[in-house]
């Protein structure tokens, strides 16, 4: 211990003050002298200087990890939507002042420099951003948790809008290098694919299985630091890159087939080449299954290797000392892969291996949409991962035997819960595999967990009620309040101190100020400044001018039918119709912002993007709407843009069909920043409304039960015919007002709205939605009332900190405690 401390001191002394380090990196790492240096070099030099300081604490935390005997958690996720790291590191290491000073001598601003950083967009949306918020909270709470993911060469695509339509461009985020990663080739792992299995006589004299004739490839780890908030803890996110086993395949090379040898190398590297851009929908592609197995096998081998180094081949306590949290079913191969490694590589018997595996796996479900439940064809599995398929079959056989014993004769039940979905093309049900292999199964909001227990997973809930639990999602207030809203941060600190930064429940102290006129004025000033910043951003990226006296009404999230951006557009068309009919008395000026990416293969979602843009063109160009209504589609929505959008938002649109949004986390970011929510009783909206108070939330629409009921006799055409305002909206839409020169392009959307089988029942909720919007508009005109409601929303947002969520994971699932610094 003494040794380590003195060694650290020495290392830290190597680092000069930040301004000198910045200058040194500028000159010697990047080879630039003082004149004519662009912001990008300043970014790289400053980031490197900050990174060096992070690295110092990182070493200490790693050393503590290596020497502790505590249980450790490994968070497995195919997605980590990190966004930018510089500001986060500057904030968490308390370096803002010295960073500003370092840049001051060059006459540049920190904001300008930070804007040079590419977002690390290694995720689609909510699920990936949740993983990033969780890592932040784990480091803040000093928990021994490491993230494991894939280092995609290409992250989430860049979205451009051309003639109103989404066009995708690749996101080569690593082009200029990544300052926040350290390659660790010494921890490279070998991953097997294809081949076959065979039985053989092991040294122990027992028959065993092995996986032979495989195509092997390498997984090379790159570590990213996850700094805790002013606490000297730096946790690790380990991302794997795929590589060929040999730089050149010797055989091919020697036979003169040099190009083929190089092609093989490229094939191996494909595995970590690109993030699949599907959110909330399954993707049956072979490469995707390869990615999943690649992550899982590399990460489990990594954890086992560390175990063996510390404990040798004694796995007696492995299950108690490790926990694997599976972020959805994407890493579900962890269950059979840990079994394989324990049995085939470390010689354990089935029962011992199963006892370990099923005591350290925990599964988080993220969706109720049946189309998002992963299933892999048995044919693909047996070709790609034959040994895993064998193990899955045995898990299933043993599981079904237990079910049979408890429910003799119930063959329907056996068929329902089988890990193998029988049929012309049998499939493996990855969610069921995850449930059977885990000791914990959690949903991500109270409603979501209840719906899982009474619907999708009912049979399993009856078998193992004790496995099921809820962990309502949260977001980190350090990024989603402190960092992204410095004006509000300063007002909060001036008013209630700083405790909320690590204990968001302290925001309750704001509640007494809700009616304080002087405080309301300060609150409104902050919001106005953030609206101006957002308006400038919208103007720059869309050309649309937002009026600062208007209510800023925002819906940003992935474009998906269940999230019902269409409903939002229908309301805008309704407002346009009112304006055109001169019905503008008591109309609150409104600026509507919609943003989000559509999966490239999701035709309807892309059409919705086109509709939003077309409606925006017509509405914004019509002189009648001046001063009253604007609509803009914000292109390329991502983490760094949400950091500008959520502080400037006044009305947060959370309007999914009830029972479809598992939780939502965008709703929480908006609430913290003082937006009021207009929303359905879906996901975490329910808890947001409970905490904020019913009177501080604009509720509309059917609840989850109501949606199920309504579907039985849903008749949208009658609703449209009977409501003159809705009828006119449909007439505008169907009459070609928004597609004069492109006849028929939106027919698919209008037909969907009129379809009695429309899953999303948009027309059922439209009247209620319009009325709630009218009420929101009316409330806005009473600014004192609005500000009061806004303050109370922030004040009651404490529950939605990911610190609270992670504390619950730590206490109720993982059983881990903080590792304090020495
Ligand atoms: C928070 C966030 C999401 C999730 O938004 P929802 O409204 O919960 O779907 C998606 N993408 C980005 C970039 C985010 O920051």
XYZ file of C-alpha atoms and ligand atoms in Angstrom, residues 81 125-126 129 480 556-557 563 637-639 642 654 664-666 669, ligand 1:
32
model
C -24.498 6.231 -26.329
C -31.494 5.864 -28.443
C -32.846 5.356 -24.950
C -28.058 6.376 -23.412
C -28.556 16.539 -18.124
C -37.222 14.593 -29.918
C -36.695 10.816 -29.880
C -44.086 7.155 -30.256
C -30.713 14.437 -33.337
C -28.070 13.084 -30.941
C -26.721 13.497 -27.383
C -30.224 17.191 -26.763
C -44.410 12.187 -24.377
C -38.654 6.796 -21.680
C -35.761 8.870 -20.377
C -36.094 11.956 -22.579
C -34.268 15.194 -18.946
C -32.466 10.583 -23.948
C -32.210 10.254 -25.361
C -33.010 9.322 -26.030
C -34.205 8.658 -25.385
O -35.342 9.460 -25.611
P -36.832 8.913 -25.368
O -37.663 10.145 -25.488
O -36.861 8.347 -23.983
O -37.107 7.914 -26.414
C -32.739 9.052 -27.357
N -31.723 9.642 -27.990
C -30.935 10.551 -27.390
C -29.834 11.182 -28.161
C -31.142 10.884 -26.053
O -30.336 11.773 -25.460
